[in-house]
Amino acid sequence: MIDIRFLGGAREVGRSGILLDTGVEKFLFDYGIEVQDNTHPIQPDIRLDGIFISHAHMDHSGFIPDLYRRGYSGPVFMTPPTADLTSILLRDSLKVQKKRGDELHFMLNDIKKAERHIEFMEPGQRQEFSVSNAEFFHAGHIPGSVLTLLESKGKRILYTGDIKFIDTALMKGAFSEFKDIDVIISESTYSYGNHPDRRGLEDELKKIVQDTVYNNGIAVIPAFAVGRTQEMLIILSKLGFPVFVDGMGIRATEKILKHQKSVRDYKTLKGAFDRATKVKRDRMRKEVIQNPCVIITTAGMLNGGPIVYYLSHLWKRQDCSLTLTGFQVPGTAGRGLMDTGRYDNGEVDLRPQMKMNFLDFSAHTDRDHLLEFYKKVSPEKIILIHGEHTDDFSKDLNGMGFDTVAPGNGEKISV
Ligand SMILES: [Zn+2]
Ligand SMILES: [Zn+2]
């Protein structure tokens, strides 16, 4: 028997953490925080044989340093791009926690301690333990993201992490040719619906930007630093307008470009990034907003970062546009703006008169593609996590003949 215990991220999105106990070895799959309120998963015994990190997002990697603070000194396995990106995001996360006055669970020293224990694992490379082995597969979610396959005592357990099956401008879709899988532990962020066609979204985005710039306005595009910023660069660089990048997206792109194989089309991304002007400091921002242009800037959910500067200076301009390019988590300034038309991040409070758009550029798969994946792999059991509707989805899947469960945090399933 293998015991799978859900430490966090079950029936919710955020603070992912799964403990696998084979009876001989103990492994942890992901260990993140809930970004909005800095809550964390249940803290397991630190006698672990290895930690596998699916990708750099803080809901999957943001609490790793706490394990090292508590005395864990074993390996944490991740791909090289995930290591580079996690290192930026962890430092930024700690900065945000300090600024917000959160209770701090670890300090910079603990981040550095964790980094000294990173062991690189590339997709296709197998890691052997005494009774188990593990392998990563490309997940298509963001650069460096992987699915993890753990084989132990004749059982094959596949953890999806966050996953995207279709190709996007930035990423090649996930690997999905799995055979003889006993258990899939699956993300189910969008189990309740389907995303609009990607090409259609790209065309819509280009049209918004063209209309804005031809009208002498500025197209402001808040984007997540990792993944979305690079995707926007690729899509928008083809238009021929001046493109500016601002915020953490600059460093994230530099890191991603160190790993040519982490993106679908390295050359196009490199060209788009080289041509874009990198904006730093308010003096430069002041100059940038003098002329029609495109600005891709963090933060994606508008809570802080340079987007606050642009909103504060352009909010009255009806010739400018603001285009949200990703899911806005309830409680964020971006979500508030979407729902009420008022922007309030606790420091700045205004009602933008810019043209507002929301385009659902998700880095997660949707319901139909999840169903297709389960049918193709045909596992013995599906365990649903990383979603707010796992219970309903579980019922639907059971009705279709799958053996499916939606555990809660703290629950254990033996397979
Ligand atoms: Zn993610
Ligand atoms: Zn996630």
Short mmCIF file of C-alpha atoms and ligand atoms in Angstrom, two decimals:
data_model
loop_
_atom_site.label_atom_id
_atom_site.label_comp_id
_atom_site.label_asym_id
_atom_site.label_seq_id
_atom_site.Cartn_x
_atom_site.Cartn_y
_atom_site.Cartn_z
CA MET A 1 0.00 0.00 0.00
CA ILE A 2 1.04 3.57 -0.67
CA ASP A 3 -0.46 6.29 1.51
CA ILE A 4 -1.20 9.62 -0.13
CA ARG A 5 -1.89 12.44 2.29
CA PHE A 6 -3.15 15.83 1.20
CA LEU A 7 -1.42 18.57 3.18
CA GLY A 8 -2.95 21.48 1.27
CA GLY A 9 -4.44 22.44 -2.08
CA ALA A 10 -7.31 19.95 -1.80
CA ARG A 11 -10.76 21.39 -2.57
CA GLU A 12 -8.98 24.73 -3.04
CA VAL A 13 -6.45 26.40 -5.32
CA GLY A 14 -3.30 27.34 -3.42
CA ARG A 15 -0.77 25.94 -0.89
CA SER A 16 -0.32 22.62 -2.70
CA GLY A 17 1.36 19.79 -0.80
CA ILE A 18 1.04 16.01 -1.14
CA LEU A 19 2.86 13.46 1.00
CA LEU A 20 3.47 9.98 -0.41
CA ASP A 21 4.47 7.25 1.99
CA THR A 22 5.47 3.95 0.38
CA GLY A 23 6.16 2.35 3.77
CA VAL A 24 9.86 2.51 2.93
CA GLU A 25 10.29 6.00 1.52
CA LYS A 26 8.50 9.30 1.97
CA PHE A 27 8.19 11.91 -0.76
CA LEU A 28 6.62 15.33 -0.98
CA PHE A 29 5.02 16.56 -4.21
CA ASP A 30 5.05 20.39 -4.20
CA TYR A 31 5.00 22.61 -1.15
CA GLY A 32 3.45 26.02 -1.69
CA ILE A 33 1.60 28.84 -0.04
CA GLU A 34 -1.79 30.46 -0.54
CA VAL A 35 -0.48 33.65 -2.12
CA GLN A 36 -3.31 35.97 -1.04
CA ASP A 37 -3.19 35.35 2.70
CA ASN A 38 0.15 33.53 3.10
CA THR A 39 -1.40 30.41 4.64
CA HIS A 40 0.55 27.19 4.20
CA PRO A 41 -0.01 23.42 4.00
CA ILE A 42 0.10 21.09 7.00
CA GLN A 43 3.74 20.72 8.07
CA PRO A 44 4.83 17.08 7.71
CA ASP A 45 7.59 15.27 9.58
CA ILE A 46 10.84 16.39 7.93
CA ARG A 47 12.15 12.83 7.60
CA LEU A 48 11.64 12.79 3.84
CA ASP A 49 13.55 11.07 1.04
CA GLY A 50 12.91 13.73 -1.56
CA ILE A 51 10.73 16.64 -2.63
CA PHE A 52 9.53 17.03 -6.22
CA ILE A 53 8.52 20.49 -7.41
CA SER A 54 6.21 20.66 -10.44
CA HIS A 55 6.80 24.33 -11.29
CA ALA A 56 7.84 27.72 -9.97
CA HIS A 57 4.47 29.22 -9.03
CA MET A 58 4.32 30.09 -5.34
CA ASP A 59 1.25 27.93 -4.71
CA HIS A 60 3.54 24.97 -5.55
CA SER A 61 6.97 26.05 -4.29
CA GLY A 62 6.46 28.99 -1.93
CA PHE A 63 6.83 27.07 1.34
CA ILE A 64 9.90 24.92 0.53
CA PRO A 65 12.24 27.09 2.67
CA ASP A 66 10.15 26.26 5.76
CA LEU A 67 11.17 22.59 5.45
CA TYR A 68 14.85 23.54 5.50
CA ARG A 69 14.27 25.96 8.38
CA ARG A 70 12.75 23.04 10.29
CA GLY A 71 15.83 20.90 9.62
CA TYR A 72 15.18 18.97 6.42
CA SER A 73 18.51 18.57 4.62
CA GLY A 74 17.64 16.22 1.74
CA PRO A 75 17.22 16.95 -1.96
CA VAL A 76 14.53 19.01 -3.66
CA PHE A 77 14.18 17.96 -7.30
CA MET A 78 13.15 20.40 -10.02
CA THR A 79 13.95 21.32 -13.61
CA PRO A 80 16.65 23.99 -14.18
CA PRO A 81 14.13 26.64 -15.39
CA THR A 82 11.94 25.97 -12.34
CA ALA A 83 15.00 26.49 -10.11
CA ASP A 84 15.82 29.83 -11.74
CA LEU A 85 12.24 31.08 -11.66
CA THR A 86 11.54 29.85 -8.12
CA SER A 87 14.55 31.78 -6.92
CA ILE A 88 13.10 35.09 -8.22
CA LEU A 89 9.55 34.36 -7.09
CA LEU A 90 10.53 33.23 -3.56
CA ARG A 91 12.49 36.43 -2.95
CA ASP A 92 9.65 38.55 -4.29
CA SER A 93 7.15 36.62 -2.17
CA LEU A 94 9.19 37.23 0.98
CA LYS A 95 9.37 40.94 0.11
CA VAL A 96 5.57 41.08 -0.32
CA GLN A 97 5.04 39.21 2.98
CA LYS A 98 7.29 41.68 4.81
CA LYS A 99 5.58 44.68 3.20
CA ARG A 100 2.14 43.34 4.15
CA GLY A 101 3.25 42.70 7.73
CA ASP A 102 2.51 38.94 7.48
CA GLU A 103 3.83 36.50 10.06
CA LEU A 104 7.12 35.32 8.51
CA HIS A 105 7.78 31.56 8.52
CA PHE A 106 11.24 31.76 6.98
CA MET A 107 13.91 34.28 6.04
CA LEU A 108 16.28 34.81 3.11
CA ASN A 109 18.78 32.47 4.75
CA ASP A 110 16.28 29.60 4.58
CA ILE A 111 15.65 30.31 0.88
CA LYS A 112 19.40 30.08 0.27
CA LYS A 113 19.62 26.88 2.31
CA ALA A 114 16.86 25.34 0.17
CA GLU A 115 18.64 26.45 -3.01
CA ARG A 116 21.81 24.64 -1.96
CA HIS A 117 19.81 21.39 -1.88
CA ILE A 118 18.26 21.68 -5.34
CA GLU A 119 18.98 18.72 -7.59
CA PHE A 120 18.23 19.27 -11.24
CA MET A 121 16.03 16.75 -12.96
CA GLU A 122 15.22 17.12 -16.64
CA PRO A 123 12.11 15.60 -18.23
CA GLY A 124 12.96 12.07 -19.33
CA GLN A 125 15.63 11.65 -16.69
CA ARG A 126 14.83 9.03 -14.03
CA GLN A 127 15.68 9.35 -10.34
CA GLU A 128 16.15 6.02 -8.53
CA PHE A 129 15.49 5.41 -4.83
CA SER A 130 15.60 2.13 -2.95
CA VAL A 131 12.09 0.89 -3.80
CA SER A 132 10.82 3.79 -5.93
CA ASN A 133 11.77 5.79 -8.98
CA ALA A 134 10.54 9.09 -10.30
CA GLU A 135 10.46 10.79 -13.68
CA PHE A 136 9.36 14.21 -14.96
CA PHE A 137 7.34 14.91 -18.14
CA HIS A 138 6.66 18.23 -19.90
CA ALA A 139 3.44 19.84 -18.55
CA GLY A 140 2.91 22.83 -20.89
CA HIS A 141 1.78 25.15 -18.06
CA ILE A 142 4.73 27.56 -17.74
CA PRO A 143 8.43 27.21 -18.65
CA GLY A 144 9.97 24.42 -16.58
CA SER A 145 6.65 22.87 -15.52
CA VAL A 146 6.37 19.09 -15.29
CA LEU A 147 4.15 16.15 -14.45
CA THR A 148 5.76 13.71 -11.99
CA LEU A 149 5.47 9.94 -12.36
CA LEU A 150 6.34 7.93 -9.27
CA GLU A 151 6.70 4.20 -9.56
CA SER A 152 6.81 2.24 -6.33
CA LYS A 153 5.90 -1.31 -5.32
CA GLY A 154 4.37 -1.99 -8.73
CA LYS A 155 2.14 1.11 -8.61
CA ARG A 156 2.42 3.99 -11.05
CA ILE A 157 1.21 7.29 -9.63
CA LEU A 158 1.05 10.34 -11.88
CA TYR A 159 0.85 13.84 -10.40
CA THR A 160 -0.12 16.44 -13.01
CA GLY A 161 0.97 19.61 -11.20
CA ASP A 162 -0.62 22.43 -13.22
CA ILE A 163 -1.13 21.37 -16.79
CA LYS A 164 -2.03 22.69 -20.25
CA PHE A 165 -2.56 20.34 -23.17
CA ILE A 166 -2.90 22.70 -26.12
CA ASP A 167 -0.01 24.58 -27.73
CA THR A 168 0.11 28.31 -26.98
CA ALA A 169 2.29 31.02 -28.52
CA LEU A 170 4.78 30.35 -25.72
CA MET A 171 4.46 26.70 -24.71
CA LYS A 172 4.18 23.36 -26.39
CA GLY A 173 1.27 21.35 -24.99
CA ALA A 174 1.79 18.73 -22.26
CA PHE A 175 3.06 15.20 -22.85
CA SER A 176 0.08 12.88 -22.49
CA GLU A 177 1.12 9.43 -23.80
CA PHE A 178 1.07 7.64 -20.46
CA LYS A 179 0.54 3.89 -20.16
CA ASP A 180 -0.43 1.61 -17.26
CA ILE A 181 -1.17 4.40 -14.81
CA ASP A 182 -2.81 3.29 -11.57
CA VAL A 183 -3.54 6.67 -10.06
CA ILE A 184 -3.70 10.19 -11.46
CA ILE A 185 -3.53 13.00 -8.93
CA SER A 186 -4.98 15.73 -11.09
CA GLU A 187 -5.32 19.47 -10.95
CA SER A 188 -8.87 20.55 -11.77
CA THR A 189 -8.76 24.34 -11.72
CA TYR A 190 -11.14 24.64 -14.70
CA SER A 191 -13.12 21.43 -14.27
CA TYR A 192 -16.37 23.40 -14.57
CA GLY A 193 -15.91 24.91 -18.02
CA ASN A 194 -13.99 25.40 -21.22
CA HIS A 195 -11.71 28.19 -22.38
CA PRO A 196 -12.39 30.23 -25.52
CA ASP A 197 -10.35 29.40 -28.59
CA ARG A 198 -6.73 30.58 -28.14
CA ARG A 199 -6.29 31.92 -31.67
CA GLY A 200 -9.48 33.94 -31.29
CA LEU A 201 -8.14 35.45 -28.06
CA GLU A 202 -4.86 36.36 -29.72
CA ASP A 203 -6.74 38.11 -32.55
CA GLU A 204 -8.93 39.96 -30.06
CA LEU A 205 -5.86 41.13 -28.16
CA LYS A 206 -4.18 42.35 -31.33
CA LYS A 207 -7.32 44.24 -32.34
CA ILE A 208 -7.60 45.97 -28.94
CA VAL A 209 -3.96 47.03 -29.12
CA GLN A 210 -4.23 48.20 -32.74
CA ASP A 211 -7.40 50.22 -32.04
CA THR A 212 -5.78 51.82 -28.99
CA VAL A 213 -2.47 52.73 -30.58
CA TYR A 214 -4.00 53.97 -33.88
CA ASN A 215 -6.21 56.15 -31.70
CA ASN A 216 -3.03 57.64 -30.15
CA GLY A 217 -3.61 55.83 -26.87
CA ILE A 218 -1.51 53.54 -24.74
CA ALA A 219 -2.43 49.85 -24.44
CA VAL A 220 -1.60 48.73 -20.91
CA ILE A 221 -1.42 44.98 -20.44
CA PRO A 222 -0.88 43.73 -16.89
CA ALA A 223 0.58 40.23 -17.04
CA PHE A 224 1.98 37.60 -14.68
CA ALA A 225 5.78 37.80 -14.68
CA VAL A 226 6.25 34.12 -15.56
CA GLY A 227 4.54 32.79 -18.67
CA ARG A 228 2.02 35.48 -19.55
CA THR A 229 4.56 38.30 -20.03
CA GLN A 230 6.51 36.14 -22.51
CA GLU A 231 3.35 35.03 -24.31
CA MET A 232 2.21 38.66 -24.69
CA LEU A 233 5.65 39.62 -26.03
CA ILE A 234 5.46 36.95 -28.73
CA ILE A 235 1.90 37.84 -29.78
CA LEU A 236 2.34 41.61 -29.74
CA SER A 237 5.82 41.97 -31.19
CA LYS A 238 4.41 41.06 -34.60
CA LEU A 239 2.29 44.22 -34.70
CA GLY A 240 5.26 46.54 -35.18
CA PHE A 241 4.31 49.04 -32.43
CA PRO A 242 6.77 50.17 -29.76
CA VAL A 243 6.56 47.56 -26.97
CA PHE A 244 7.73 48.24 -23.41
CA VAL A 245 8.16 45.65 -20.66
CA ASP A 246 8.14 46.70 -17.03
CA GLY A 247 8.45 44.95 -13.67
CA MET A 248 9.41 41.44 -12.63
CA GLY A 249 8.51 40.15 -16.10
CA ILE A 250 11.88 41.48 -17.32
CA ARG A 251 13.95 39.30 -14.99
CA ALA A 252 11.64 36.35 -15.49
CA THR A 253 12.12 36.59 -19.28
CA GLU A 254 15.91 36.82 -18.88
CA LYS A 255 15.84 33.65 -16.76
CA ILE A 256 13.57 31.79 -19.21
CA LEU A 257 15.82 32.72 -22.13
CA LYS A 258 18.68 30.88 -20.37
CA HIS A 259 16.74 27.68 -21.09
CA GLN A 260 16.16 27.45 -24.81
CA LYS A 261 14.17 24.24 -24.66
CA SER A 262 11.75 25.50 -22.00
CA VAL A 263 9.69 27.38 -24.61
CA ARG A 264 8.17 26.43 -27.94
CA ASP A 265 9.93 29.00 -30.08
CA TYR A 266 13.05 30.37 -28.40
CA LYS A 267 14.12 32.50 -31.36
CA THR A 268 10.82 34.37 -31.61
CA LEU A 269 10.75 35.06 -27.87
CA LYS A 270 14.37 36.20 -27.86
CA GLY A 271 13.74 38.51 -30.83
CA ALA A 272 10.58 39.97 -29.26
CA PHE A 273 12.34 40.55 -25.94
CA ASP A 274 15.44 42.08 -27.56
CA ARG A 275 13.26 44.50 -29.53
CA ALA A 276 11.15 45.50 -26.51
CA THR A 277 12.34 48.38 -24.33
CA LYS A 278 12.86 47.46 -20.68
CA VAL A 279 11.46 50.09 -18.37
CA LYS A 280 12.97 50.81 -14.98
CA ARG A 281 12.23 53.62 -12.53
CA ASP A 282 9.51 56.25 -12.59
CA ARG A 283 11.57 58.75 -14.59
CA MET A 284 11.60 56.37 -17.52
CA ARG A 285 7.91 55.52 -17.03
CA LYS A 286 7.09 59.23 -17.28
CA GLU A 287 8.76 59.34 -20.70
CA VAL A 288 7.16 56.11 -21.91
CA ILE A 289 3.62 57.41 -21.42
CA GLN A 290 4.24 60.47 -23.62
CA ASN A 291 3.61 58.51 -26.85
CA PRO A 292 1.25 55.80 -28.15
CA CYS A 293 2.65 52.36 -27.34
CA VAL A 294 2.09 48.95 -25.75
CA ILE A 295 3.15 48.38 -22.12
CA ILE A 296 3.35 44.83 -20.74
CA THR A 297 3.73 45.10 -17.01
CA THR A 298 3.48 43.25 -13.70
CA ALA A 299 1.55 42.62 -11.54
CA GLY A 300 -0.98 40.45 -13.30
CA MET A 301 -3.65 40.95 -10.62
CA LEU A 302 -2.87 44.65 -10.15
CA ASN A 303 -2.05 44.45 -6.44
CA GLY A 304 1.28 46.25 -6.72
CA GLY A 305 4.33 46.80 -8.90
CA PRO A 306 4.65 49.24 -11.82
CA ILE A 307 1.05 48.74 -12.96
CA VAL A 308 0.08 51.07 -10.09
CA TYR A 309 2.17 53.86 -11.66
CA TYR A 310 0.51 53.42 -15.06
CA LEU A 311 -3.01 53.30 -13.62
CA SER A 312 -2.36 56.37 -11.47
CA HIS A 313 -1.18 58.35 -14.51
CA LEU A 314 -3.47 57.09 -17.27
CA TRP A 315 -6.76 56.35 -15.51
CA LYS A 316 -8.56 59.42 -16.85
CA ARG A 317 -7.57 58.79 -20.48
CA GLN A 318 -10.42 57.28 -22.48
CA ASP A 319 -8.12 56.79 -25.47
CA CYS A 320 -6.03 54.29 -23.47
CA SER A 321 -6.93 50.67 -22.76
CA LEU A 322 -6.35 48.26 -19.91
CA THR A 323 -6.48 44.57 -20.80
CA LEU A 324 -6.44 41.91 -18.08
CA THR A 325 -4.92 38.72 -19.43
CA GLY A 326 -5.46 36.12 -16.73
CA PHE A 327 -7.75 34.88 -14.00
CA GLN A 328 -8.26 37.45 -11.24
CA VAL A 329 -8.38 35.80 -7.84
CA PRO A 330 -11.19 37.07 -5.56
CA GLY A 331 -9.81 39.61 -3.10
CA THR A 332 -7.22 41.05 -5.50
CA ALA A 333 -7.31 44.62 -6.81
CA GLY A 334 -7.77 43.23 -10.34
CA ARG A 335 -10.83 41.24 -9.37
CA GLY A 336 -12.29 44.26 -7.58
CA LEU A 337 -11.80 46.35 -10.72
CA MET A 338 -13.44 43.69 -12.90
CA ASP A 339 -16.45 43.34 -10.62
CA THR A 340 -17.05 46.98 -9.65
CA GLY A 341 -15.13 49.23 -12.06
CA ARG A 342 -13.25 50.68 -9.09
CA TYR A 343 -9.53 50.12 -8.59
CA ASP A 344 -8.41 49.97 -4.95
CA ASN A 345 -5.18 48.29 -3.90
CA GLY A 346 -5.16 49.77 -0.41
CA GLU A 347 -2.92 52.65 -1.49
CA VAL A 348 -4.52 53.98 -4.66
CA ASP A 349 -8.27 54.29 -5.11
CA LEU A 350 -9.73 55.36 -8.46
CA ARG A 351 -12.24 54.60 -11.22
CA PRO A 352 -10.34 54.16 -14.48
CA GLN A 353 -11.98 55.64 -17.56
CA MET A 354 -9.69 53.67 -19.87
CA LYS A 355 -11.28 51.02 -22.10
CA MET A 356 -11.39 47.85 -20.02
CA ASN A 357 -11.05 44.33 -21.43
CA PHE A 358 -10.71 40.88 -19.99
CA LEU A 359 -9.21 38.07 -22.06
CA ASP A 360 -9.12 34.57 -20.58
CA PHE A 361 -5.55 33.55 -21.49
CA SER A 362 -5.38 30.63 -19.09
CA ALA A 363 -2.27 28.50 -18.53
CA HIS A 364 -4.49 25.68 -17.23
CA THR A 365 -6.33 23.04 -19.15
CA ASP A 366 -10.13 23.05 -19.23
CA ARG A 367 -12.89 20.51 -18.66
CA ASP A 368 -13.01 18.93 -22.12
CA HIS A 369 -9.25 18.47 -22.29
CA LEU A 370 -9.15 16.94 -18.80
CA LEU A 371 -11.85 14.46 -19.82
CA GLU A 372 -9.97 13.63 -23.01
CA PHE A 373 -6.80 13.03 -20.98
CA TYR A 374 -8.51 10.72 -18.46
CA LYS A 375 -10.10 8.72 -21.28
CA LYS A 376 -6.79 8.38 -23.08
CA VAL A 377 -4.74 7.36 -20.02
CA SER A 378 -7.58 5.35 -18.47
CA PRO A 379 -6.19 5.14 -14.92
CA GLU A 380 -7.57 2.88 -12.18
CA LYS A 381 -8.27 5.88 -10.00
CA ILE A 382 -8.44 9.67 -10.32
CA ILE A 383 -7.81 11.90 -7.32
CA LEU A 384 -8.95 15.48 -7.88
CA ILE A 385 -7.19 18.41 -6.25
CA HIS A 386 -6.25 22.05 -7.04
CA GLY A 387 -9.80 23.19 -7.78
CA GLU A 388 -12.79 24.79 -6.13
CA HIS A 389 -15.29 22.35 -7.65
CA THR A 390 -13.54 19.01 -7.12
CA ASP A 391 -16.58 17.47 -5.40
CA ASP A 392 -18.94 18.20 -8.30
CA PHE A 393 -16.40 17.12 -10.88
CA SER A 394 -15.78 13.90 -8.96
CA LYS A 395 -19.51 13.10 -9.07
CA ASP A 396 -19.61 13.79 -12.81
CA LEU A 397 -16.60 11.55 -13.44
CA ASN A 398 -18.00 8.73 -11.31
CA GLY A 399 -21.17 8.99 -13.41
CA MET A 400 -19.01 8.46 -16.51
CA GLY A 401 -17.54 5.28 -15.07
CA PHE A 402 -14.29 6.58 -13.59
CA ASP A 403 -13.29 5.74 -10.02
CA THR A 404 -12.80 9.26 -8.70
CA VAL A 405 -12.36 10.93 -5.31
CA ALA A 406 -12.05 14.53 -4.18
CA PRO A 407 -10.24 14.45 -0.82
CA GLY A 408 -10.07 17.36 1.62
CA ASN A 409 -6.98 18.77 3.31
CA GLY A 410 -5.60 16.43 5.96
CA GLU A 411 -7.23 13.35 4.39
CA LYS A 412 -5.32 10.23 3.47
CA ILE A 413 -5.99 7.82 0.60
CA SER A 414 -4.30 4.42 0.41
CA VAL A 415 -3.71 2.86 -3.00
ZN ZN B 1 0.81 27.15 -11.73
ZN ZN B 2 -1.26 26.01 -9.16
#
